[in-house]
Amino acid sequence: MTATGPAFDPARSAILRDILHETVANAPTRPSRARFAVLGGLVGAAALLAGGTAALALSGALHFGSPDPAPAPVPTPSTTLTPTPTPTPTATPSSRPLAVQTTPIERHDIDELGAAPWSLDLPGTGRQCEQRRVYDIADGLALVKLGAHVVGDGTPDCNDDLQHVSLSLVDTRQGTAIWSREWSWRAEPLYDVDVIVLGTSGRVLVADQSLADGPHEVVDLASGRTLGDFAGQKSDVVLNAVPVPGDSGDIVMTTPDSIVRVDPRDTSTPRWSMGIPGKSADVFPMVGETDFLPVEIQLYAPDAQGSPYESARLDLETGRLDPFVWSANASLDTESHPAVVTKSDASGRPSELTGLDSSGGTTWTRQLPPDSDVYVVHSMTGTPGADTTSLGATDLIAAVSTSEVTIIDSSSGAVRWSAPATRCGLKAVAGQSSPLVTVFLDAEKHAIIVQHDGTGTCTFAAATGAPQPLPDVGSGVGLLFGPENTYVLSAPPNGGITAYYRKSGTKLWTSTASAPGYVFFAGGYLVRLEGDRLEALG
C-alpha cells in the first residue's frame, strides 16, 4: 500500500518546532498532576499550524506468536486510501487467562544471575525519538508500545514524517509475544499514541493523541483484534480521555463543548453528556474505584482571584459537575481513600489535609506537622492496567520533614505514629524547607522505607515507627524493590543494575548492558528494554 502527501520539509518542520516552544513558553500555567504522562498535550500544540501536512495514510498489521505470521485486515483508514484485505491469522493458544488482573501484581526476585532466559525483538524502528511505554496487565503479562516518533530533543534520526507504532501483548514469564499490532502513517513528529487499558473489560483503546491519521480503534486484549473504530473528539489540541474503573469499558472524554461518558466503540450514543462552563476542560484519573473524577476547566475569563482555571468534581454515574474547592494537583491518590491538601503555609508547604470518600465528600481534616510535605506511601507491587512506571498505592500517607516522619491512615485521618528522622540525613530541597522523598511500605517485612537522594534509604517499623535500620546499598540513580531484594540502577550510558539482599545488604549480582536501556518490573518480572529488544534478567 502506498500513500501520497506533502513532502517533508526539514526547514518547515524546524519552524513548527520553534513555534511549539514559543507556544509552550507563553501558555498560561495549567494545573497538572505529575503522576500522568500528559506532556503530549503541550507538545502537540504546533500541529494546529500544520495544515495539510497531516498524515494521509494509516496501515495496520496483526501478528500472533512466532515470527512471519500472515497480516491482518487493514483497519478502517482515511477516505484517501483503498483498503487491501488480507487473511486473518489465529491466535497462539494460551493456557492462562489473558485478562487484566483484579489484584496487585506481586514482583519476583532474582537471587542469581545467569544467562538471560529469554530475549524478544519487538516490531519497532529503533529510532532515538521512538516513544516506549509498557503497561502491567497481570502476573507474567504486559503490553509493550513502541512509537510513535516524537521530536523534542534534537534527535537527528527523526527528521521526517514517517510514523510507526506497534503494540504487543508479551508473556514476561516465557518471553513470547502473544500478539502484535502495527500501524504506519505520515505525520509531523509531534504527537504520541495513547494506549488506554479499559478497566477489566478486556478491551484496550489505541488512539493517536491528535485524533488525526494515526490509529483510532478499540482492540481485544486477549487477541489483539479490532473490535471497533474510535471516533474520538477533543476540547484542546490532544485527546483527553480517562478509563472508567470496573468492567464497563467506558471512558470519560472531553469534547469541544462537553464532557461525555461513552463506550469508545460507539461515541455517538453517550451514556451522559455535560456541557463545559468554559473554553475547555481536562479530566484526570483517580486510583481505585472512586465514583468521581477531578476536572480542571479553562474559564472564558480569569476568576476573582485571577486564576484562568476552575476546579470541579465530576460524578461518574450521572455526569453532574459540582464545585471542587481544591485543584486536581493538590490530591493524594491512595488505594481507596483519597485525600487533598486544603491549606498551605506562607512558604507554600501543605499545612492541612482533608480526607475524601468515594464520592469526593469530606470525611476528616487534620493539621500537618510544620515544614513537612505529604506523600502517598507506595506498595512494592505492580498496578494492573497502569504504566509500569506508576507506583502502586496503599491507604497510608506520610508527612515528611527533615526531622520527623508521620504516618497517617487515609481512611480515618488518624496518626499511626510520628518518629524522629534526624538519623536519616534528609536534606531540604534547594529553596524549600522539606525534603524530596519517595515512601514505600514493605509489607513482607512490615517496614516503612523512606527513599531519598537517589539510593539512600531510612527504615521504620510499620506498626510503631521504631528505627529499623537497613544496610546501605551502592550508589546509583534509582532503586527498584522486590519482595526480598533491592535493585540499584546505575547512571547511563551503561544501564547497569546491581541486586542486594535487603535485610543483610549482601551483594547478589551485577548486570551491565552493551547499550543504553532501562530496567523495570513488567508483569512482576524484572526485564530490560534496549531499543526494540525486551529481555529478562536472570
mmCIF file with all atom_site columns, N, CA and C in Angstrom, residues 508-530:
data_model
loop_
_atom_site.group_PDB
_atom_site.id
_atom_site.type_symbol
_atom_site.label_atom_id
_atom_site.label_alt_id
_atom_site.label_comp_id
_atom_site.label_asym_id
_atom_site.label_entity_id
_atom_site.label_seq_id
_atom_site.pdbx_PDB_ins_code
_atom_site.Cartn_x
_atom_site.Cartn_y
_atom_site.Cartn_z
_atom_site.occupancy
_atom_site.B_iso_or_equiv
_atom_site.pdbx_formal_charge
_atom_site.auth_seq_id
_atom_site.auth_comp_id
_atom_site.auth_asym_id
_atom_site.auth_atom_id
_atom_site.pdbx_PDB_model_num
ATOM 1  N N  . LEU A 1 508 ? 24.303 -9.460  45.610 1.00 0.00 ? 508 LEU A N  1
ATOM 2  C CA . LEU A 1 508 ? 23.958 -10.738 44.986 1.00 0.00 ? 508 LEU A CA 1
ATOM 3  C C  . LEU A 1 508 ? 24.528 -10.863 43.571 1.00 0.00 ? 508 LEU A C  1
ATOM 4  N N  . TRP A 1 509 ? 24.389 -9.822  42.771 1.00 0.00 ? 509 TRP A N  1
ATOM 5  C CA . TRP A 1 509 ? 24.892 -9.874  41.398 1.00 0.00 ? 509 TRP A CA 1
ATOM 6  C C  . TRP A 1 509 ? 24.865 -8.486  40.781 1.00 0.00 ? 509 TRP A C  1
ATOM 7  N N  . THR A 1 510 ? 25.595 -8.328  39.670 1.00 0.00 ? 510 THR A N  1
ATOM 8  C CA . THR A 1 510 ? 25.618 -7.086  38.897 1.00 0.00 ? 510 THR A CA 1
ATOM 9  C C  . THR A 1 510 ? 25.470 -7.428  37.426 1.00 0.00 ? 510 THR A C  1
ATOM 10 N N  . SER A 1 511 ? 24.668 -6.649  36.734 1.00 0.00 ? 511 SER A N  1
ATOM 11 C CA . SER A 1 511 ? 24.487 -6.835  35.300 1.00 0.00 ? 511 SER A CA 1
ATOM 12 C C  . SER A 1 511 ? 24.733 -5.507  34.605 1.00 0.00 ? 511 SER A C  1
ATOM 13 N N  . THR A 1 512 ? 25.489 -5.553  33.521 1.00 0.00 ? 512 THR A N  1
ATOM 14 C CA . THR A 1 512 ? 25.711 -4.359  32.706 1.00 0.00 ? 512 THR A CA 1
ATOM 15 C C  . THR A 1 512 ? 25.090 -4.579  31.340 1.00 0.00 ? 512 THR A C  1
ATOM 16 N N  . ALA A 1 513 ? 24.907 -3.494  30.625 1.00 0.00 ? 513 ALA A N  1
ATOM 17 C CA . ALA A 1 513 ? 24.288 -3.568  29.306 1.00 0.00 ? 513 ALA A CA 1
ATOM 18 C C  . ALA A 1 513 ? 25.231 -2.996  28.268 1.00 0.00 ? 513 ALA A C  1
ATOM 19 N N  . SER A 1 514 ? 25.200 -3.573  27.060 1.00 0.00 ? 514 SER A N  1
ATOM 20 C CA . SER A 1 514 ? 26.056 -3.095  25.981 1.00 0.00 ? 514 SER A CA 1
ATOM 21 C C  . SER A 1 514 ? 25.510 -1.830  25.340 1.00 0.00 ? 514 SER A C  1
ATOM 22 N N  . ALA A 1 515 ? 24.242 -1.535  25.585 1.00 0.00 ? 515 ALA A N  1
ATOM 23 C CA . ALA A 1 515 ? 23.613 -0.344  25.010 1.00 0.00 ? 515 ALA A CA 1
ATOM 24 C C  . ALA A 1 515 ? 22.695 0.263   26.055 1.00 0.00 ? 515 ALA A C  1
ATOM 25 N N  . PRO A 1 516 ? 22.442 1.587   25.974 1.00 0.00 ? 516 PRO A N  1
ATOM 26 C CA . PRO A 1 516 ? 21.535 2.219   26.933 1.00 0.00 ? 516 PRO A CA 1
ATOM 27 C C  . PRO A 1 516 ? 20.162 1.565   26.894 1.00 0.00 ? 516 PRO A C  1
ATOM 28 N N  . GLY A 1 517 ? 19.564 1.423   28.026 1.00 0.00 ? 517 GLY A N  1
ATOM 29 C CA . GLY A 1 517 ? 18.224 0.880   28.121 1.00 0.00 ? 517 GLY A CA 1
ATOM 30 C C  . GLY A 1 517 ? 17.680 1.187   29.490 1.00 0.00 ? 517 GLY A C  1
ATOM 31 N N  . TYR A 1 518 ? 16.538 0.645   29.806 1.00 0.00 ? 518 TYR A N  1
ATOM 32 C CA . TYR A 1 518 ? 16.056 0.846   31.168 1.00 0.00 ? 518 TYR A CA 1
ATOM 33 C C  . TYR A 1 518 ? 15.476 -0.459  31.699 1.00 0.00 ? 518 TYR A C  1
ATOM 34 N N  . VAL A 1 519 ? 15.550 -0.617  33.018 1.00 0.00 ? 519 VAL A N  1
ATOM 35 C CA . VAL A 1 519 ? 15.181 -1.848  33.703 1.00 0.00 ? 519 VAL A CA 1
ATOM 36 C C  . VAL A 1 519 ? 13.946 -1.572  34.552 1.00 0.00 ? 519 VAL A C  1
ATOM 37 N N  . PHE A 1 520 ? 13.027 -2.529  34.583 1.00 0.00 ? 520 PHE A N  1
ATOM 38 C CA . PHE A 1 520 ? 11.785 -2.331  35.326 1.00 0.00 ? 520 PHE A CA 1
ATOM 39 C C  . PHE A 1 520 ? 11.111 -3.681  35.503 1.00 0.00 ? 520 PHE A C  1
ATOM 40 N N  . PHE A 1 521 ? 10.106 -3.717  36.364 1.00 0.00 ? 521 PHE A N  1
ATOM 41 C CA . PHE A 1 521 ? 9.272  -4.903  36.514 1.00 0.00 ? 521 PHE A CA 1
ATOM 42 C C  . PHE A 1 521 ? 8.098  -4.790  35.545 1.00 0.00 ? 521 PHE A C  1
ATOM 43 N N  . ALA A 1 522 ? 7.881  -5.838  34.753 1.00 0.00 ? 522 ALA A N  1
ATOM 44 C CA . ALA A 1 522 ? 6.749  -5.889  33.814 1.00 0.00 ? 522 ALA A CA 1
ATOM 45 C C  . ALA A 1 522 ? 6.002  -7.192  34.052 1.00 0.00 ? 522 ALA A C  1
ATOM 46 N N  . GLY A 1 523 ? 4.754  -7.092  34.457 1.00 0.00 ? 523 GLY A N  1
ATOM 47 C CA . GLY A 1 523 ? 4.024  -8.297  34.830 1.00 0.00 ? 523 GLY A CA 1
ATOM 48 C C  . GLY A 1 523 ? 4.665  -9.013  36.002 1.00 0.00 ? 523 GLY A C  1
ATOM 49 N N  . GLY A 1 524 ? 5.389  -8.250  36.844 1.00 0.00 ? 524 GLY A N  1
ATOM 50 C CA . GLY A 1 524 ? 6.020  -8.812  38.028 1.00 0.00 ? 524 GLY A CA 1
ATOM 51 C C  . GLY A 1 524 ? 7.397  -9.386  37.803 1.00 0.00 ? 524 GLY A C  1
ATOM 52 N N  . TYR A 1 525 ? 7.897  -9.392  36.558 1.00 0.00 ? 525 TYR A N  1
ATOM 53 C CA . TYR A 1 525 ? 9.209  -9.957  36.245 1.00 0.00 ? 525 TYR A CA 1
ATOM 54 C C  . TYR A 1 525 ? 10.167 -8.853  35.828 1.00 0.00 ? 525 TYR A C  1
ATOM 55 N N  . LEU A 1 526 ? 11.417 -8.975  36.257 1.00 0.00 ? 526 LEU A N  1
ATOM 56 C CA . LEU A 1 526 ? 12.427 -7.949  36.000 1.00 0.00 ? 526 LEU A CA 1
ATOM 57 C C  . LEU A 1 526 ? 12.939 -8.083  34.569 1.00 0.00 ? 526 LEU A C  1
ATOM 58 N N  . VAL A 1 527 ? 12.822 -7.002  33.806 1.00 0.00 ? 527 VAL A N  1
ATOM 59 C CA . VAL A 1 527 ? 13.202 -7.020  32.394 1.00 0.00 ? 527 VAL A CA 1
ATOM 60 C C  . VAL A 1 527 ? 13.992 -5.766  32.057 1.00 0.00 ? 527 VAL A C  1
ATOM 61 N N  . ARG A 1 528 ? 14.682 -5.829  30.918 1.00 0.00 ? 528 ARG A N  1
ATOM 62 C CA . ARG A 1 528 ? 15.383 -4.662  30.379 1.00 0.00 ? 528 ARG A CA 1
ATOM 63 C C  . ARG A 1 528 ? 14.884 -4.421  28.958 1.00 0.00 ? 528 ARG A C  1
ATOM 64 N N  . LEU A 1 529 ? 14.595 -3.161  28.630 1.00 0.00 ? 529 LEU A N  1
ATOM 65 C CA . LEU A 1 529 ? 14.205 -2.769  27.276 1.00 0.00 ? 529 LEU A CA 1
ATOM 66 C C  . LEU A 1 529 ? 15.329 -1.938  26.685 1.00 0.00 ? 529 LEU A C  1
ATOM 67 N N  . GLU A 1 530 ? 15.994 -2.484  25.682 1.00 0.00 ? 530 GLU A N  1
ATOM 68 C CA . GLU A 1 530 ? 17.055 -1.783  24.968 1.00 0.00 ? 530 GLU A CA 1
ATOM 69 C C  . GLU A 1 530 ? 16.596 -1.592  23.533 1.00 0.00 ? 530 GLU A C  1
#
